[in-house]
Amino acid sequence: NAGVTQTPKFQVLKTGQSMTLQCAQDMNHNSMYWYRQDPGMGLRLIYYSASEGTTDKGEVPNGYNVSRLNKREFSLRLESAAPSQTSVYFCASRKEEDGYGYTFGSGTRLTVV
Amino acid sequence: ELKVEQNPLFLSMQEGKNYTIYCNYSTTSDRLYWYRQDPGKSLESLFVLLSNGAVKQEGRLMASLDTKARLSTLHITAAVHDLSATYFCAVINDYKLSFGAGTTVTVRA
């Protein structure tokens, strides 16, 4: 049981380039989330998807788009990368009914130069 | 907007002594999470606190929740080096999990 799988693990982009971060979960969870982590700021929610077919903005959505491709997959796209988007990105999923926690992926370390 | 505040942000612990990390949050929630993160790693779930007065313990860590005071504490008993990490509390509100800034713990001999 792989849990939440994120790809790639590391990426360096030039300013203005685009890329998509991939996330897949095999736990049949309904909700999926994208967070970014910056030093001293904890994790901040970028976008989330409460169920297949729905997406909503979180705390810091500017510069990002998301796609909930199916129940398993939730991708995050940077259309025109900026140095301010240098961060560690975490995908997470959750099955609300069990009342318990979130499962986090291993993270993608993105540097925009 | 839900705000989650942790203190202290940095905690230097001496081995064998006891310490407490505090987590305050600004709006009603009946579910609070504690996570641990080692450098360069993902988040590891420590505790989920589901109701007022909930107390959970695992090894040297004990977490409690007071929903009326909107306060959770993470108590560390007899600190050991293995507990060096960053600890986050997080509160759920309307599907969304909001995190505190984290407490970076260093345990020294």
CSV table of N, CA, C and O in Angstrom, one decimal, chain A:
chain,number,residue,atom,x,y,z
A,1,ASN,N,0.8,-1.2,0.0
A,1,ASN,CA,0.0,0.0,0.0
A,1,ASN,C,0.9,1.2,0.0
A,1,ASN,O,1.5,1.6,1.0
A,2,ALA,N,0.9,2.0,-1.2
A,2,ALA,CA,1.9,3.1,-1.3
A,2,ALA,C,1.5,4.3,-0.6
A,2,ALA,O,2.3,5.1,-0.2
A,3,GLY,N,0.2,4.6,-0.3
A,3,GLY,CA,-0.3,5.8,0.4
A,3,GLY,C,-0.4,6.9,-0.6
A,3,GLY,O,-1.1,6.8,-1.6
A,4,VAL,N,0.3,8.0,-0.4
A,4,VAL,CA,0.3,9.2,-1.3
A,4,VAL,C,1.6,9.3,-2.0
A,4,VAL,O,2.7,9.4,-1.3
A,5,THR,N,1.6,9.3,-3.3
A,5,THR,CA,2.8,9.3,-4.1
A,5,THR,C,2.9,10.6,-4.8
A,5,THR,O,2.0,11.0,-5.5
A,6,GLN,N,4.0,11.3,-4.7
A,6,GLN,CA,4.2,12.6,-5.3
A,6,GLN,C,5.4,12.5,-6.3
A,6,GLN,O,6.4,11.9,-6.0
A,7,THR,N,5.3,13.1,-7.5
A,7,THR,CA,6.4,13.2,-8.4
A,7,THR,C,6.4,14.5,-9.0
A,7,THR,O,5.3,15.2,-9.3
A,8,PRO,N,7.6,15.1,-9.3
A,8,PRO,CA,8.9,14.6,-9.0
A,8,PRO,C,9.2,14.9,-7.5
A,8,PRO,O,8.5,15.6,-6.9
A,9,LYS,N,10.4,14.4,-7.0
A,9,LYS,CA,10.8,14.7,-5.7
A,9,LYS,C,11.6,16.0,-5.6
A,9,LYS,O,11.6,16.7,-4.6
A,10,PHE,N,12.3,16.3,-6.7
A,10,PHE,CA,13.1,17.5,-6.8
A,10,PHE,C,12.9,18.1,-8.2
A,10,PHE,O,12.7,17.4,-9.2
A,11,GLN,N,12.9,19.5,-8.3
A,11,GLN,CA,12.8,20.1,-9.6
A,11,GLN,C,13.4,21.5,-9.5
A,11,GLN,O,13.1,22.2,-8.5
A,12,VAL,N,14.1,21.9,-10.5
A,12,VAL,CA,14.6,23.2,-10.7
A,12,VAL,C,14.0,23.8,-12.0
A,12,VAL,O,14.1,23.2,-13.0
A,13,LEU,N,13.4,25.0,-11.8
A,13,LEU,CA,12.8,25.6,-13.0
A,13,LEU,C,13.4,27.0,-13.2
A,13,LEU,O,13.8,27.6,-12.2
A,14,LYS,N,13.3,27.5,-14.4
A,14,LYS,CA,13.7,28.9,-14.6
A,14,LYS,C,12.4,29.7,-14.6
A,14,LYS,O,11.3,29.2,-14.8
A,15,THR,N,12.6,30.9,-14.2
A,15,THR,CA,11.5,31.8,-14.1
A,15,THR,C,10.7,31.9,-15.4
A,15,THR,O,11.3,32.0,-16.5
A,16,GLY,N,9.4,31.7,-15.3
A,16,GLY,CA,8.6,31.7,-16.5
A,16,GLY,C,8.2,30.3,-17.1
A,16,GLY,O,7.3,30.2,-17.9
A,17,GLN,N,9.0,29.3,-16.7
A,17,GLN,CA,8.7,28.0,-17.1
A,17,GLN,C,7.4,27.4,-16.4
A,17,GLN,O,7.0,27.9,-15.3
A,18,SER,N,6.9,26.4,-17.0
A,18,SER,CA,5.7,25.8,-16.4
A,18,SER,C,6.0,24.4,-16.1
A,18,SER,O,6.9,23.8,-16.6
A,19,MET,N,5.2,23.9,-15.1
A,19,MET,CA,5.4,22.4,-14.8
A,19,MET,C,4.1,22.0,-14.0
A,19,MET,O,3.4,22.8,-13.4
A,20,THR,N,4.0,20.7,-14.0
A,20,THR,CA,2.9,20.1,-13.2
A,20,THR,C,3.4,19.1,-12.2
A,20,THR,O,4.3,18.3,-12.5
A,21,LEU,N,3.0,19.3,-10.9
A,21,LEU,CA,3.3,18.4,-9.9
A,21,LEU,C,2.2,17.3,-9.8
A,21,LEU,O,1.0,17.7,-9.8
A,22,GLN,N,2.6,16.1,-9.7
A,22,GLN,CA,1.6,15.0,-9.7
A,22,GLN,C,1.5,14.4,-8.3
A,22,GLN,O,2.4,14.3,-7.6
A,23,CYS,N,0.3,14.0,-8.1
A,23,CYS,CA,-0.1,13.4,-6.8
A,23,CYS,C,-1.1,12.3,-7.0
A,23,CYS,O,-2.1,12.5,-7.7
A,24,ALA,N,-0.8,11.1,-6.4
A,24,ALA,CA,-1.8,10.0,-6.5
A,24,ALA,C,-1.9,9.3,-5.2
A,24,ALA,O,-0.9,9.1,-4.5
A,25,GLN,N,-3.1,8.9,-4.8
A,25,GLN,CA,-3.3,8.1,-3.6
A,25,GLN,C,-4.1,6.9,-3.9
A,25,GLN,O,-5.0,6.9,-4.8
A,26,ASP,N,-3.7,5.8,-3.2
A,26,ASP,CA,-4.4,4.5,-3.5
A,26,ASP,C,-5.2,4.0,-2.3
A,26,ASP,O,-5.4,2.8,-2.1
A,27,MET,N,-5.7,5.0,-1.5
A,27,MET,CA,-6.4,4.6,-0.2
A,27,MET,C,-7.9,4.9,-0.4
A,27,MET,O,-8.6,4.8,0.6
A,28,ASN,N,-8.4,5.2,-1.6
A,28,ASN,CA,-9.8,5.5,-1.9
A,28,ASN,C,-10.3,6.7,-1.0
A,28,ASN,O,-11.5,6.7,-0.6
A,29,HIS,N,-9.4,7.6,-0.8
A,29,HIS,CA,-9.8,8.8,0.0
A,29,HIS,C,-10.6,9.8,-0.9
A,29,HIS,O,-10.3,9.9,-2.1
A,30,ASN,N,-11.5,10.5,-0.3
A,30,ASN,CA,-12.3,11.4,-1.1
A,30,ASN,C,-11.6,12.8,-1.2
A,30,ASN,O,-11.6,13.4,-2.3
A,31,SER,N,-11.0,13.3,-0.2
A,31,SER,CA,-10.4,14.6,-0.2
A,31,SER,C,-8.9,14.6,-0.5
A,31,SER,O,-8.2,13.7,0.1
A,32,MET,N,-8.5,15.6,-1.2
A,32,MET,CA,-7.1,15.7,-1.5
A,32,MET,C,-6.7,17.2,-1.4
A,32,MET,O,-7.5,18.1,-1.7
A,33,TYR,N,-5.4,17.4,-1.1
A,33,TYR,CA,-5.0,18.8,-0.8
A,33,TYR,C,-3.6,19.0,-1.3
A,33,TYR,O,-2.8,18.1,-1.4
A,34,TRP,N,-3.3,20.3,-1.6
A,34,TRP,CA,-1.9,20.7,-1.9
A,34,TRP,C,-1.6,21.8,-0.9
A,34,TRP,O,-2.3,22.8,-0.8
A,35,TYR,N,-0.4,21.6,-0.3
A,35,TYR,CA,0.2,22.6,0.6
A,35,TYR,C,1.6,23.0,0.2
A,35,TYR,O,2.2,22.2,-0.5
A,36,ARG,N,2.0,24.2,0.6
A,36,ARG,CA,3.4,24.5,0.4
A,36,ARG,C,3.9,24.8,1.8
A,36,ARG,O,3.2,25.3,2.7
A,37,GLN,N,5.2,24.5,1.9
A,37,GLN,CA,5.9,24.7,3.2
A,37,GLN,C,7.1,25.6,3.0
A,37,GLN,O,8.0,25.3,2.2
A,38,ASP,N,7.1,26.7,3.7
A,38,ASP,CA,8.2,27.7,3.7
A,38,ASP,C,8.7,27.8,5.1
A,38,ASP,O,8.0,27.7,6.1
A,39,PRO,N,10.0,28.1,5.2
A,39,PRO,CA,10.6,28.2,6.6
A,39,PRO,C,9.8,29.2,7.5
A,39,PRO,O,9.5,30.3,7.1
A,40,GLY,N,9.6,28.7,8.7
A,40,GLY,CA,8.9,29.6,9.7
A,40,GLY,C,7.5,29.8,9.5
A,40,GLY,O,6.9,30.6,10.2
A,41,MET,N,6.8,29.2,8.5
A,41,MET,CA,5.4,29.5,8.2
A,41,MET,C,4.5,28.3,8.3
A,41,MET,O,3.4,28.4,7.9
A,42,GLY,N,5.0,27.2,8.7
A,42,GLY,CA,4.2,26.0,8.7
A,42,GLY,C,3.8,25.6,7.3
A,42,GLY,O,4.4,26.0,6.3
A,43,LEU,N,2.7,24.9,7.2
A,43,LEU,CA,2.2,24.6,5.8
A,43,LEU,C,0.9,25.4,5.5
A,43,LEU,O,0.1,25.6,6.4
A,44,ARG,N,0.9,25.9,4.3
A,44,ARG,CA,-0.2,26.7,3.9
A,44,ARG,C,-1.0,26.0,2.7
A,44,ARG,O,-0.3,25.6,1.8
A,45,LEU,N,-2.3,26.1,2.8
A,45,LEU,CA,-3.1,25.4,1.8
A,45,LEU,C,-3.2,26.2,0.5
A,45,LEU,O,-3.5,27.3,0.5
A,46,ILE,N,-2.9,25.5,-0.6
A,46,ILE,CA,-2.9,26.1,-1.9
A,46,ILE,C,-4.3,25.9,-2.5
A,46,ILE,O,-5.1,26.8,-2.8
A,47,TYR,N,-4.7,24.6,-2.7
A,47,TYR,CA,-6.0,24.2,-3.2
A,47,TYR,C,-6.3,22.9,-2.6
A,47,TYR,O,-5.5,22.2,-2.1
A,48,TYR,N,-7.6,22.6,-2.6
A,48,TYR,CA,-8.1,21.3,-2.1
A,48,TYR,C,-9.2,20.9,-3.0
A,48,TYR,O,-9.9,21.6,-3.7
A,49,SER,N,-9.5,19.6,-2.9
A,49,SER,CA,-10.6,18.9,-3.6
A,49,SER,C,-11.3,18.1,-2.6
A,49,SER,O,-10.8,17.0,-2.2
A,50,ALA,N,-12.5,18.4,-2.3
A,50,ALA,CA,-13.3,17.7,-1.3
A,50,ALA,C,-13.8,16.4,-1.8
A,50,ALA,O,-14.1,15.4,-1.1
A,51,SER,N,-14.0,16.3,-3.1
A,51,SER,CA,-14.5,15.1,-3.8
A,51,SER,C,-14.1,15.2,-5.2
A,51,SER,O,-13.8,16.2,-5.8
A,52,GLU,N,-14.2,14.0,-5.9
A,52,GLU,CA,-13.9,14.0,-7.3
A,52,GLU,C,-14.8,15.0,-8.0
A,52,GLU,O,-16.0,15.0,-7.8
A,53,GLY,N,-14.2,15.8,-8.9
A,53,GLY,CA,-15.0,16.7,-9.7
A,53,GLY,C,-15.1,18.1,-9.1
A,53,GLY,O,-15.6,19.0,-9.7
A,54,THR,N,-14.6,18.3,-7.9
A,54,THR,CA,-14.7,19.6,-7.2
A,54,THR,C,-13.3,20.1,-6.8
A,54,THR,O,-12.4,19.3,-6.4
A,55,THR,N,-13.0,21.4,-6.9
A,55,THR,CA,-11.8,22.0,-6.4
A,55,THR,C,-12.1,23.3,-5.8
A,55,THR,O,-13.0,24.0,-6.3
A,56,ASP,N,-11.3,23.7,-4.8
A,56,ASP,CA,-11.6,25.0,-4.2
A,56,ASP,C,-10.2,25.6,-3.8
A,56,ASP,O,-9.3,24.9,-3.5
A,57,LYS,N,-10.2,27.0,-3.8
A,57,LYS,CA,-9.0,27.7,-3.4
A,57,LYS,C,-8.8,27.6,-1.9
A,57,LYS,O,-9.7,27.6,-1.1
A,58,GLY,N,-7.5,27.6,-1.6
A,58,GLY,CA,-7.1,27.6,-0.2
A,58,GLY,C,-6.6,29.0,0.2
A,58,GLY,O,-7.1,30.0,-0.3
A,59,GLU,N,-5.6,29.0,1.0
A,59,GLU,CA,-5.1,30.3,1.6
A,59,GLU,C,-4.2,31.0,0.6
A,59,GLU,O,-4.2,32.3,0.5
A,60,VAL,N,-3.4,30.3,-0.3
A,60,VAL,CA,-2.5,30.9,-1.2
A,60,VAL,C,-2.6,30.4,-2.6
A,60,VAL,O,-1.6,29.7,-3.1
A,61,PRO,N,-3.7,30.6,-3.3
A,61,PRO,CA,-3.9,30.0,-4.6
A,61,PRO,C,-3.2,30.7,-5.8
A,61,PRO,O,-3.1,30.1,-6.9
A,62,ASN,N,-2.9,31.9,-5.6
A,62,ASN,CA,-2.4,32.7,-6.7
A,62,ASN,C,-1.2,32.1,-7.4
A,62,ASN,O,-0.2,31.8,-6.7
A,63,GLY,N,-1.2,32.0,-8.7
A,63,GLY,CA,-0.1,31.4,-9.5
A,63,GLY,C,-0.2,29.9,-9.7
A,63,GLY,O,0.7,29.4,-10.3
A,64,TYR,N,-1.2,29.3,-9.2
A,64,TYR,CA,-1.4,27.9,-9.3
A,64,TYR,C,-2.8,27.5,-9.9
A,64,TYR,O,-3.7,28.3,-9.7
A,65,ASN,N,-2.8,26.3,-10.5
A,65,ASN,CA,-4.0,25.7,-10.9
A,65,ASN,C,-4.0,24.3,-10.5
A,65,ASN,O,-2.9,23.7,-10.4
A,66,VAL,N,-5.2,23.7,-10.4
A,66,VAL,CA,-5.2,22.3,-10.0
A,66,VAL,C,-6.2,21.5,-10.9
A,66,VAL,O,-7.1,22.1,-11.5
A,67,SER,N,-6.0,20.2,-11.0
A,67,SER,CA,-7.0,19.3,-11.7
A,67,SER,C,-7.2,18.1,-10.8
A,67,SER,O,-6.2,17.4,-10.4
A,68,ARG,N,-8.4,17.8,-10.5
A,68,ARG,CA,-8.7,16.5,-9.9
A,68,ARG,C,-9.1,15.6,-11.0
A,68,ARG,O,-10.3,15.5,-11.5
A,69,LEU,N,-8.2,14.8,-11.5
A,69,LEU,CA,-8.3,14.0,-12.7
A,69,LEU,C,-9.3,12.9,-12.5
A,69,LEU,O,-10.1,12.5,-13.4
A,70,ASN,N,-9.3,12.3,-11.3
A,70,ASN,CA,-10.2,11.2,-11.0
A,70,ASN,C,-10.1,11.1,-9.4
A,70,ASN,O,-9.4,12.0,-8.8
A,71,LYS,N,-10.6,10.1,-8.9
A,71,LYS,CA,-10.6,10.0,-7.4
A,71,LYS,C,-9.1,9.9,-6.9
A,71,LYS,O,-8.8,10.3,-5.8
A,72,ARG,N,-8.3,9.2,-7.6
A,72,ARG,CA,-6.9,8.9,-7.2
A,72,ARG,C,-6.0,10.1,-7.4
A,72,ARG,O,-5.0,10.3,-6.6
A,73,GLU,N,-6.1,10.9,-8.4
A,73,GLU,CA,-5.1,11.9,-8.8
A,73,GLU,C,-5.5,13.3,-8.7
A,73,GLU,O,-6.6,13.7,-9.1
A,74,PHE,N,-4.6,14.1,-8.2
A,74,PHE,CA,-4.8,15.6,-8.0
A,74,PHE,C,-3.5,16.3,-8.3
A,74,PHE,O,-2.5,16.1,-7.6
A,75,SER,N,-3.5,17.0,-9.4
A,75,SER,CA,-2.3,17.6,-9.9
A,75,SER,C,-2.3,19.1,-9.6
A,75,SER,O,-3.3,19.8,-9.6
A,76,LEU,N,-1.1,19.7,-9.5
A,76,LEU,CA,-0.9,21.1,-9.2
A,76,LEU,C,0.0,21.7,-10.4
A,76,LEU,O,1.1,21.1,-10.6
A,77,ARG,N,-0.5,22.7,-11.0
A,77,ARG,CA,0.2,23.3,-12.1
A,77,ARG,C,0.7,24.7,-11.9
A,77,ARG,O,-0.1,25.5,-11.4
A,78,LEU,N,1.9,24.9,-12.2
A,78,LEU,CA,2.5,26.3,-12.2
A,78,LEU,C,2.6,26.7,-13.6
A,78,LEU,O,3.4,26.1,-14.4
A,79,GLU,N,1.8,27.7,-14.0
A,79,GLU,CA,1.8,28.1,-15.4
A,79,GLU,C,3.0,28.9,-15.8
A,79,GLU,O,3.6,28.8,-16.9
A,80,SER,N,3.5,29.8,-14.9
A,80,SER,CA,4.6,30.7,-15.2
A,80,SER,C,5.4,30.8,-13.8
A,80,SER,O,5.0,31.7,-13.1
A,81,ALA,N,6.3,30.0,-13.6
A,81,ALA,CA,7.0,29.9,-12.3
A,81,ALA,C,7.7,31.2,-12.0
A,81,ALA,O,8.3,31.9,-12.8
A,82,ALA,N,7.6,31.5,-10.7
A,82,ALA,CA,8.3,32.7,-10.1
A,82,ALA,C,9.2,32.3,-9.0
A,82,ALA,O,8.9,31.3,-8.3
A,83,PRO,N,10.2,33.0,-8.7
A,83,PRO,CA,11.1,32.7,-7.5
A,83,PRO,C,10.3,32.6,-6.2
A,83,PRO,O,10.7,31.8,-5.4
A,84,SER,N,9.2,33.3,-6.1
A,84,SER,CA,8.5,33.3,-4.8
A,84,SER,C,7.8,31.9,-4.7
A,84,SER,O,7.3,31.6,-3.6
A,85,GLN,N,7.8,31.1,-5.7
A,85,GLN,CA,7.2,29.8,-5.6
A,85,GLN,C,8.2,28.7,-5.3
A,85,GLN,O,7.8,27.5,-5.2
A,86,THR,N,9.4,29.1,-5.0
A,86,THR,CA,10.4,28.2,-4.5
A,86,THR,C,9.9,27.7,-3.1
A,86,THR,O,9.7,28.6,-2.2
A,87,SER,N,9.7,26.4,-2.9
A,87,SER,CA,9.1,25.9,-1.7
A,87,SER,C,9.2,24.4,-1.7
A,87,SER,O,9.6,23.8,-2.7
A,88,VAL,N,8.7,23.8,-0.7
A,88,VAL,CA,8.4,22.4,-0.6
A,88,VAL,C,6.9,22.2,-0.7
A,88,VAL,O,6.2,22.8,0.1
A,89,TYR,N,6.5,21.4,-1.6
A,89,TYR,CA,5.1,21.2,-1.9
A,89,TYR,C,4.7,19.8,-1.4
A,89,TYR,O,5.3,18.8,-1.7
A,90,PHE,N,3.6,19.7,-0.6
A,90,PHE,CA,3.1,18.5,-0.1
A,90,PHE,C,1.7,18.2,-0.6
A,90,PHE,O,0.9,19.1,-0.5
A,91,CYS,N,1.5,17.0,-1.0
A,91,CYS,CA,0.1,16.6,-1.3
A,91,CYS,C,-0.4,15.8,-0.1
A,91,CYS,O,0.4,15.1,0.5
A,92,ALA,N,-1.7,15.8,0.1
A,92,ALA,CA,-2.2,15.0,1.2
A,92,ALA,C,-3.6,14.5,0.8
A,92,ALA,O,-4.3,15.1,0.0
A,93,SER,N,-4.1,13.5,1.5
A,93,SER,CA,-5.4,13.0,1.2
A,93,SER,C,-6.0,12.6,2.6
A,93,SER,O,-5.4,12.4,3.6
A,94,ARG,N,-7.3,12.5,2.5
A,94,ARG,CA,-8.1,12.2,3.8
A,94,ARG,C,-9.4,11.6,3.4
A,94,ARG,O,-10.1,12.0,2.5
A,95,LYS,N,-9.8,10.6,4.3
A,95,LYS,CA,-11.1,10.0,4.2
A,95,LYS,C,-11.9,10.5,5.4
A,95,LYS,O,-11.7,10.1,6.5
A,96,GLU,N,-12.8,11.4,5.1
A,96,GLU,CA,-13.5,12.2,6.2
A,96,GLU,C,-14.2,11.2,7.2
A,96,GLU,O,-14.3,11.5,8.4
A,97,GLU,N,-14.8,10.2,6.7
A,97,GLU,CA,-15.7,9.4,7.5
A,97,GLU,C,-15.0,8.8,8.7
A,97,GLU,O,-15.7,8.5,9.7
A,98,ASP,N,-13.7,8.5,8.6
A,98,ASP,CA,-13.1,7.8,9.7
A,98,ASP,C,-12.7,8.8,10.8
A,98,ASP,O,-12.2,8.4,11.9
A,99,GLY,N,-12.8,10.1,10.6
A,99,GLY,CA,-12.6,11.1,11.6
A,99,GLY,C,-11.1,11.2,12.0
A,99,GLY,O,-10.8,11.9,12.9
A,100,TYR,N,-10.3,10.6,11.2
A,100,TYR,CA,-8.8,10.7,11.6
A,100,TYR,C,-8.1,11.6,10.6
A,100,TYR,O,-8.6,12.4,10.0
A,101,GLY,N,-6.8,11.3,10.7
A,101,GLY,CA,-5.9,12.3,10.1
A,101,GLY,C,-5.7,12.2,8.6
A,101,GLY,O,-6.3,11.5,7.9
A,102,TYR,N,-4.8,13.1,8.2
A,102,TYR,CA,-4.4,13.2,6.8
A,102,TYR,C,-3.2,12.3,6.6
A,102,TYR,O,-2.3,12.2,7.4
A,103,THR,N,-3.0,11.9,5.3
A,103,THR,CA,-1.8,11.2,4.9
A,103,THR,C,-1.1,12.1,4.0
A,103,THR,O,-1.7,12.5,3.0
A,104,PHE,N,0.2,12.3,4.3
A,104,PHE,CA,1.0,13.2,3.4
A,104,PHE,C,1.9,12.5,2.5
A,104,PHE,O,2.4,11.4,2.9
A,105,GLY,N,2.1,13.0,1.3
A,105,GLY,CA,3.2,12.5,0.5
A,105,GLY,C,4.5,12.9,1.0
A,105,GLY,O,4.7,13.7,2.0
A,106,SER,N,5.6,12.5,0.3
A,106,SER,CA,6.9,12.8,0.7
A,106,SER,C,7.5,14.1,0.3
A,106,SER,O,8.5,14.6,0.7
A,107,GLY,N,6.7,14.9,-0.5
A,107,GLY,CA,7.1,16.2,-0.8
A,107,GLY,C,7.8,16.4,-2.1
A,107,GLY,O,8.5,15.4,-2.6
A,108,THR,N,7.7,17.6,-2.7
A,108,THR,CA,8.4,18.0,-3.9
A,108,THR,C,9.2,19.2,-3.6
A,108,THR,O,8.5,20.2,-3.2
A,109,ARG,N,10.5,19.2,-3.7
A,109,ARG,CA,11.3,20.4,-3.5
A,109,ARG,C,11.5,21.1,-4.8
A,109,ARG,O,12.2,20.6,-5.7
A,110,LEU,N,10.9,22.3,-4.9
A,110,LEU,CA,10.9,23.1,-6.1
A,110,LEU,C,11.8,24.3,-5.9
A,110,LEU,O,11.5,25.1,-4.9
A,111,THR,N,12.7,24.5,-6.8
A,111,THR,CA,13.5,25.8,-6.8
A,111,THR,C,13.3,26.5,-8.1
A,111,THR,O,13.4,25.9,-9.2
A,112,VAL,N,12.9,27.7,-8.0
A,112,VAL,CA,12.7,28.6,-9.2
A,112,VAL,C,13.8,29.6,-9.3
A,112,VAL,O,14.0,30.4,-8.3
A,113,VAL,N,14.6,29.6,-10.3
A,113,VAL,CA,15.8,30.5,-10.4
A,113,VAL,C,15.6,31.5,-11.5
A,113,VAL,O,14.7,31.4,-12.4
